[in-house]
mmCIF file of C-alpha atoms and ligand atoms in Angstrom:
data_model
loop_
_atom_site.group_PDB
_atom_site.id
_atom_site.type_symbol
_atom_site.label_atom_id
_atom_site.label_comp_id
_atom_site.label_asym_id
_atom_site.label_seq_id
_atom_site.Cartn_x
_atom_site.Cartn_y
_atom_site.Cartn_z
ATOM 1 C CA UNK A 1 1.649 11.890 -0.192
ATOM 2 C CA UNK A 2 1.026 9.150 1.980
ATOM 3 C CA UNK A 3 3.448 6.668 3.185
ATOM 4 C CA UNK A 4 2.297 3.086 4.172
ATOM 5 C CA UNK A 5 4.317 0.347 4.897
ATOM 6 C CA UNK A 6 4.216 -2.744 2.815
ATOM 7 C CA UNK A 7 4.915 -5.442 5.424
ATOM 8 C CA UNK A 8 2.940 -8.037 8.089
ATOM 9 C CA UNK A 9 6.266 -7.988 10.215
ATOM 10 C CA UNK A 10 4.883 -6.290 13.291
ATOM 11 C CA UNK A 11 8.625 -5.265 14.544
ATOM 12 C CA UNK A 12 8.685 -3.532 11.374
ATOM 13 C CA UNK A 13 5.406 -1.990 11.401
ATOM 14 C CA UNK A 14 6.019 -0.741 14.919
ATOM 15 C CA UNK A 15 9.610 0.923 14.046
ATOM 16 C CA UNK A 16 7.978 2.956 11.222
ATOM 17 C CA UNK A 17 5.186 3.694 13.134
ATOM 18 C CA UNK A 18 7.670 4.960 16.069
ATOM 19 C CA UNK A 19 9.432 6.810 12.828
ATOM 20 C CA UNK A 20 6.076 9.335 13.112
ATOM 21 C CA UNK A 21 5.937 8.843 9.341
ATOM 22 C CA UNK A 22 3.104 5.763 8.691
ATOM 23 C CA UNK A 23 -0.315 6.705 7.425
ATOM 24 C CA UNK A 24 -1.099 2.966 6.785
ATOM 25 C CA UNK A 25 -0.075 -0.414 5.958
ATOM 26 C CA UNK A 26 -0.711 -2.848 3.331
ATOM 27 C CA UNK A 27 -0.496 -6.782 3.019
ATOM 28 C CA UNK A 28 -1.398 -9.544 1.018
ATOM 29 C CA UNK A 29 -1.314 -12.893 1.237
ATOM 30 C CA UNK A 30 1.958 -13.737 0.206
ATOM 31 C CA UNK A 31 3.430 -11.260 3.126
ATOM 32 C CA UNK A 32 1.244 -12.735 5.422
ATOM 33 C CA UNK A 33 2.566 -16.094 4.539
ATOM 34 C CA UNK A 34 6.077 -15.387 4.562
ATOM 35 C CA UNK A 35 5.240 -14.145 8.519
ATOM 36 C CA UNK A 36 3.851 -17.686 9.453
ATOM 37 C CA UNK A 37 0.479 -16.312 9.876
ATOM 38 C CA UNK A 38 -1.661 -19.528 8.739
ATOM 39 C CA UNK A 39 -4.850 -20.353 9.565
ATOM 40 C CA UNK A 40 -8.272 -18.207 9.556
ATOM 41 C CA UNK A 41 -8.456 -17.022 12.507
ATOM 42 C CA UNK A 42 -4.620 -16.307 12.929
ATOM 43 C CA UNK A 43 -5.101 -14.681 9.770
ATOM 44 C CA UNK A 44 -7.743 -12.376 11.289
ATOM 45 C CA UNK A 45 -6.281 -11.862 14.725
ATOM 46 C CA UNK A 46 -2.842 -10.875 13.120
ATOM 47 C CA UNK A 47 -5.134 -8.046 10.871
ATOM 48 C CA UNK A 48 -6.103 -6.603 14.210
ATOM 49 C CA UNK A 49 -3.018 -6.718 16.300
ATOM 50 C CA UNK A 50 -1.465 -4.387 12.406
ATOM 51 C CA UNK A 51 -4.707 -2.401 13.317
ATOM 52 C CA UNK A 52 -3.755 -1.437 16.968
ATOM 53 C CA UNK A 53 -0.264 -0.667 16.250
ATOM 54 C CA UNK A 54 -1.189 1.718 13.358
ATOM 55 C CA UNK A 55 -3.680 4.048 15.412
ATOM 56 C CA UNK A 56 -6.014 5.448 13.153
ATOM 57 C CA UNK A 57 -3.639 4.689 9.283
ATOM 58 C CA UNK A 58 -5.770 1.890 6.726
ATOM 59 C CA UNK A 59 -5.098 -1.280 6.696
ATOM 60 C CA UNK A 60 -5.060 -3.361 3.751
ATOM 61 C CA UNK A 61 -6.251 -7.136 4.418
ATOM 62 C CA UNK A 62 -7.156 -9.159 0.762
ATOM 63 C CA UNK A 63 -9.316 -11.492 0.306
ATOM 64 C CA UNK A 64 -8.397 -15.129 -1.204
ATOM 65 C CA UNK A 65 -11.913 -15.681 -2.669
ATOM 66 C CA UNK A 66 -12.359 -15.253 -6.747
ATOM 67 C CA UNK A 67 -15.362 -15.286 -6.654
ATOM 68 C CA UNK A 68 -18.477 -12.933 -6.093
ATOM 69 C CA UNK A 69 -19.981 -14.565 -3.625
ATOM 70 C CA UNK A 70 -16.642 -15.626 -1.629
ATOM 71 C CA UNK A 71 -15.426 -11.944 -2.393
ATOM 72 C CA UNK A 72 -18.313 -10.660 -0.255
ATOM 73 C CA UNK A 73 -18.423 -12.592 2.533
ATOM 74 C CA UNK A 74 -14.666 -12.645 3.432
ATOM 75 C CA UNK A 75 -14.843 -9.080 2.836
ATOM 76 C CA UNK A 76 -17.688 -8.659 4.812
ATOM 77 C CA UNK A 77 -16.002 -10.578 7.895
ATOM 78 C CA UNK A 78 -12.386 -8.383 6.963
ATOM 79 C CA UNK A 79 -14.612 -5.325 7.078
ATOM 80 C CA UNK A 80 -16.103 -6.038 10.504
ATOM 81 C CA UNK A 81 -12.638 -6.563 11.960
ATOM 82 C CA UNK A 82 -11.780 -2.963 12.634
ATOM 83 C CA UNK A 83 -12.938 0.605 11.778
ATOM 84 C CA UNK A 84 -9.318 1.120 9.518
ATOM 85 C CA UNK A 85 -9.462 -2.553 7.648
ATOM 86 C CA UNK A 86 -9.267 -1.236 3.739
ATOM 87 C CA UNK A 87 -10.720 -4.720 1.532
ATOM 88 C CA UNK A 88 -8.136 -5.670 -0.743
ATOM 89 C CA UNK A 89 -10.041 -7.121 -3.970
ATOM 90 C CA UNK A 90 -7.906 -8.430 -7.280
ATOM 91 C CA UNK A 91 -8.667 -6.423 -10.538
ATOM 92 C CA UNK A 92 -10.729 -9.480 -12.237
ATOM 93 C CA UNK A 93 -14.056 -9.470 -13.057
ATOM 94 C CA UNK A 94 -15.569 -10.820 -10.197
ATOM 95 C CA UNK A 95 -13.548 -8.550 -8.352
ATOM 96 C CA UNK A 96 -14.627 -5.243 -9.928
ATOM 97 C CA UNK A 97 -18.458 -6.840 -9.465
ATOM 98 C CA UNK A 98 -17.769 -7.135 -5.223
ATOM 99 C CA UNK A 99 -16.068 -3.530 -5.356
ATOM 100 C CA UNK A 100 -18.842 -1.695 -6.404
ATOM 101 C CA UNK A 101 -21.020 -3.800 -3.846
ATOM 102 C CA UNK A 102 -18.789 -2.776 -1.352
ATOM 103 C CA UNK A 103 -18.791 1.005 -2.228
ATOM 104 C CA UNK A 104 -22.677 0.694 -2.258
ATOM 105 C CA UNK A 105 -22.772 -0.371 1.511
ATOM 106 C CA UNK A 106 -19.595 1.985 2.464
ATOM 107 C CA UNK A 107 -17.159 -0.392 3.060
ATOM 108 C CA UNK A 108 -13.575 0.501 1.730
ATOM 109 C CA UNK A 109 -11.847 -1.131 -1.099
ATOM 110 C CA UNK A 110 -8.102 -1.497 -2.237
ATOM 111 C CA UNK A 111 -8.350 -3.095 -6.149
ATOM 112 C CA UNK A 112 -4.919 -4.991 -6.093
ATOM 113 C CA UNK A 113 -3.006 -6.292 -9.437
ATOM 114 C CA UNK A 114 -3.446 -3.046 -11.418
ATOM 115 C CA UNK A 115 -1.078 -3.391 -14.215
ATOM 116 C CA UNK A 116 -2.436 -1.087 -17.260
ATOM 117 C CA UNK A 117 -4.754 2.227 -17.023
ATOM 118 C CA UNK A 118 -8.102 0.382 -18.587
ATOM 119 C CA UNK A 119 -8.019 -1.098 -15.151
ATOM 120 C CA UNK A 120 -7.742 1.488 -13.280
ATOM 121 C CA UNK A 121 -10.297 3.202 -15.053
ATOM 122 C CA UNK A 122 -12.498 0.487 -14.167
ATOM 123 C CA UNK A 123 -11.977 -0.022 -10.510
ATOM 124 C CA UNK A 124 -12.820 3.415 -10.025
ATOM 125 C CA UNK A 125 -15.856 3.694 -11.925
ATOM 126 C CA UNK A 126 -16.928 0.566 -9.483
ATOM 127 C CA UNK A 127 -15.934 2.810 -6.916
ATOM 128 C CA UNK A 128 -12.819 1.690 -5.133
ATOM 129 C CA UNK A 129 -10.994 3.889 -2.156
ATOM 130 C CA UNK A 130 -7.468 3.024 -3.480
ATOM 131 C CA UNK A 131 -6.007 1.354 -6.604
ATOM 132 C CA UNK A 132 -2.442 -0.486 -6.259
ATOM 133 C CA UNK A 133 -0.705 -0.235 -9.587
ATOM 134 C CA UNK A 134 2.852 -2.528 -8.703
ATOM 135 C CA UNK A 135 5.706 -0.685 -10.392
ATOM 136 C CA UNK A 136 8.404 -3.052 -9.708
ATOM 137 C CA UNK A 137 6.768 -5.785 -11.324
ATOM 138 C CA UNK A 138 6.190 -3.660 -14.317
ATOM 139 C CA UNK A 139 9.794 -2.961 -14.095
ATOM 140 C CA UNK A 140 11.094 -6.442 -14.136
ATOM 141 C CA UNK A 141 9.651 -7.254 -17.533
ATOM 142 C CA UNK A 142 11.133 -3.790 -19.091
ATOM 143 C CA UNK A 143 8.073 -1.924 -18.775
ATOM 144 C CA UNK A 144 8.016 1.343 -17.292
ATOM 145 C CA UNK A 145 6.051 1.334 -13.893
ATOM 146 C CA UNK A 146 6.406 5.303 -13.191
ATOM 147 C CA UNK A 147 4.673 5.684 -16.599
ATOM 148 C CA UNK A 148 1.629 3.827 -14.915
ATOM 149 C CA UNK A 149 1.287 5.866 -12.722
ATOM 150 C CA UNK A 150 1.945 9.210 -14.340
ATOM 151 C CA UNK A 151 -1.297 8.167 -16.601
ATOM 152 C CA UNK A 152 -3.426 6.978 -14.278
ATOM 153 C CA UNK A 153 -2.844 10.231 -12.284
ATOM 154 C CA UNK A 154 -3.724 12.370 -15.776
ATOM 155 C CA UNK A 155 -6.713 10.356 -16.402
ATOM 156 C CA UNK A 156 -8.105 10.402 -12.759
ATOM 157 C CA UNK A 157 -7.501 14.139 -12.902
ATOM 158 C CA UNK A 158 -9.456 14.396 -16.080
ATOM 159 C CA UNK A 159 -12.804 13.375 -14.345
ATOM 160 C CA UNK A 160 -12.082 14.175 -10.920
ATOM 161 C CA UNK A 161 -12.669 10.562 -9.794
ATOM 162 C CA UNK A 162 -11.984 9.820 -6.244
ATOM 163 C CA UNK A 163 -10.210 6.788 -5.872
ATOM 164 C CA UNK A 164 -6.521 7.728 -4.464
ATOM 165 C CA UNK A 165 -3.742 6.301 -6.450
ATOM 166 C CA UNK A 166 -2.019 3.807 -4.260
ATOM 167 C CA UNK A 167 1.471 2.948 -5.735
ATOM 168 C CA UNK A 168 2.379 -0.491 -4.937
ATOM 169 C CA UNK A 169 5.419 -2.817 -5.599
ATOM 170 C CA UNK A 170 7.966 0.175 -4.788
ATOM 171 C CA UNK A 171 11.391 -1.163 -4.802
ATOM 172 C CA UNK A 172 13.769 1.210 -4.131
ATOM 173 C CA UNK A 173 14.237 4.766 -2.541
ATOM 174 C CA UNK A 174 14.007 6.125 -5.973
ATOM 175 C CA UNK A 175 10.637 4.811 -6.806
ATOM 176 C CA UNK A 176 9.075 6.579 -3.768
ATOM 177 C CA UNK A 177 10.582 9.716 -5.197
ATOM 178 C CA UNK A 178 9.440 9.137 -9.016
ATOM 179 C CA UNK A 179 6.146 8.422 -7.204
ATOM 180 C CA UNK A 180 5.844 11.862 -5.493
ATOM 181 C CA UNK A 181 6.758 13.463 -9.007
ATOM 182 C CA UNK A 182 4.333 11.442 -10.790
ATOM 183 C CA UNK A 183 1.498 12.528 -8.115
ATOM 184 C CA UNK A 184 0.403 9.469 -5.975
ATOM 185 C CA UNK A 185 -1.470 9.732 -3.877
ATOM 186 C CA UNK A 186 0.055 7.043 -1.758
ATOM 187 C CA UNK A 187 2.931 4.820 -1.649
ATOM 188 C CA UNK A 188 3.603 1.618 0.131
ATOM 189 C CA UNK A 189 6.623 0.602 0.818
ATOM 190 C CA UNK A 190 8.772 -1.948 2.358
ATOM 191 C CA UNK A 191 10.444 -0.649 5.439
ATOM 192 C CA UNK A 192 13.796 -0.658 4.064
ATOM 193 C CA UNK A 193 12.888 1.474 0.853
ATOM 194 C CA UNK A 194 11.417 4.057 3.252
ATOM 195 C CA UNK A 195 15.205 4.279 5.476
ATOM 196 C CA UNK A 196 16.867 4.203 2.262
ATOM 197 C CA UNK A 197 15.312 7.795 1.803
ATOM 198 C CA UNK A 198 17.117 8.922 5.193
ATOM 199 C CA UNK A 199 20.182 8.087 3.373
ATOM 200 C CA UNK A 200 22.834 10.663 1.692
ATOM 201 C CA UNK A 201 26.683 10.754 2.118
ATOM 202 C CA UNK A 202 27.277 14.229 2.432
ATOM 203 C CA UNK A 203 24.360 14.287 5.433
ATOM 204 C CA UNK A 204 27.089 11.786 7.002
ATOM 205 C CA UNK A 205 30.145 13.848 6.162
ATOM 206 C CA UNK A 206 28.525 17.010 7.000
ATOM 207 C CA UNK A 207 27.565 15.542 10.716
ATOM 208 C CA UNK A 208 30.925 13.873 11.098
ATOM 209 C CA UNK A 209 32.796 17.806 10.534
ATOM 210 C CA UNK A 210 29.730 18.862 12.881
ATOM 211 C CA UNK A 211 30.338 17.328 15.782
ATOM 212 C CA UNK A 212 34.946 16.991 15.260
ATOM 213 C CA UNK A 213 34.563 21.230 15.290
ATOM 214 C CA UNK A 214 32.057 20.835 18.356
ATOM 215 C CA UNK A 215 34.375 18.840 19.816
ATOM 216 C CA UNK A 216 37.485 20.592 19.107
ATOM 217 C CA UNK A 217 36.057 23.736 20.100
ATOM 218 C CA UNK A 218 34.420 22.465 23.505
ATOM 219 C CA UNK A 219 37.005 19.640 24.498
HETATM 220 C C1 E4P B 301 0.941 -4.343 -1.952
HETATM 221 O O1 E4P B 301 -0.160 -3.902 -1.878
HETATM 222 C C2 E4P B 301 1.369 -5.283 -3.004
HETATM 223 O O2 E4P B 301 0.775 -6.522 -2.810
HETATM 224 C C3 E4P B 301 2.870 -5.360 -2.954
HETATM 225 O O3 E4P B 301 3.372 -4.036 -2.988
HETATM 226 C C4 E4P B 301 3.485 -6.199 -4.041
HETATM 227 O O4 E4P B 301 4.883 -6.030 -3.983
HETATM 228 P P1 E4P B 301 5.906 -7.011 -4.725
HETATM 229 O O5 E4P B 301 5.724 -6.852 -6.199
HETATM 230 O O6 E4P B 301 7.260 -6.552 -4.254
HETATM 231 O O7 E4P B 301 5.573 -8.398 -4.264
#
């Protein structure tokens, strides 16, 4: 399973990055906003500056166009930004229309807003590299995110379809884990979701009698 990390903070990029761990990143626009990165060409820079921390790991960088034509070109100019840059695209009709453009000419698609398993179905028969079904926000209206993605991977498996499963909205430690049961392929993740997995008391415990014997025993 990959791991991406589901930020624009560059600090935070760069410490999971420096973790050895990060196969990617992904954004949107609300992430990017919440950075300060305004502007179009700040916009694009900051896409690049993700890019060179990450080595060779996808980035995804959405468009804000809902429409075909708008799709395409930003995607087009997204595209041309680096070799890694993954298109994000929303699941809506327009959307599905641009992805299977862009899987015609070989550039590399990330359908965002996946929410039920028609969808995914669809995006995938238009062609798209990833899929991000968002668990958590499943989860806040009491409906079961994890189940999303347990069907999406039994359908995708049914016809061999390509598209990898990107799980997206991950919340908690425990998501990433459900994930990796379920069969992602992928899951991004906000930085502190991916520590929280470092996490168990008895690791603590079992370090703290570690080193006191080491200690006790060497002086
Ligand atoms: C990433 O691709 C998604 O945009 C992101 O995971 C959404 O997460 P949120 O539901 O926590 O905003």
């Amino acid at each position: 399973m990959k791991f991406f990390v589901d930020t624009a903070n560059l600090d935070q990029i760069r410490e999971a990055y420096d973790l050895g761990i990060l196969d990617g990143v992904t954004t949107n626009p609300s992430l990017m906003a919440k950075e300060g990165i305004v502007g179009q060409q700040n916009i694009l820079d900051h896409y690049v500056n993700i890019c060179n921390i990450v080595g060779s790991g996808d980035v995804s960088a959405e468009v804000i166009s809902t429409d075909f034509e708008g799709i395409i070109r930003e995607g087009q100019i997204l595209s041309e930004l680096h070799n890694n840059i993954v298109v994000k695209v929303p699941m809506i009709k327009e959307g599905v229309k641009a992805i299977k453009y862009f899987s015609d000419k070989g550039i590399r698609t990330n359908c965002t807003l996946i929410f039920s398993p028609g969808q995914a179905i669809l995006a995938a028969k238009a062609g798209a590299t990833y899929i991000s079904p968002f668990i958590g926000r499943l989860d806040d209206i009491h409906l079961d995110g994890i189940n999303l993605i347990e069907q999406i991977v039994h359908i995708y498996g049914n016809y061999a379809f390509e598209t990898e499963i990107l799980a997206a909205s991950i919340r908690n430690p425990l998501h990433i884990v459900k994930c990796a049961e379920a069969g992602a392929d992928v899951v991004t993740c906000p930085l502190p979701s991916i520590l929280g997995l470092l996490k168990h008391p008895l690791t603590d415990a079992g370090l703290a009698q570690f080193l006191a014997d080491h200690k006790k025993a060497n002086g």
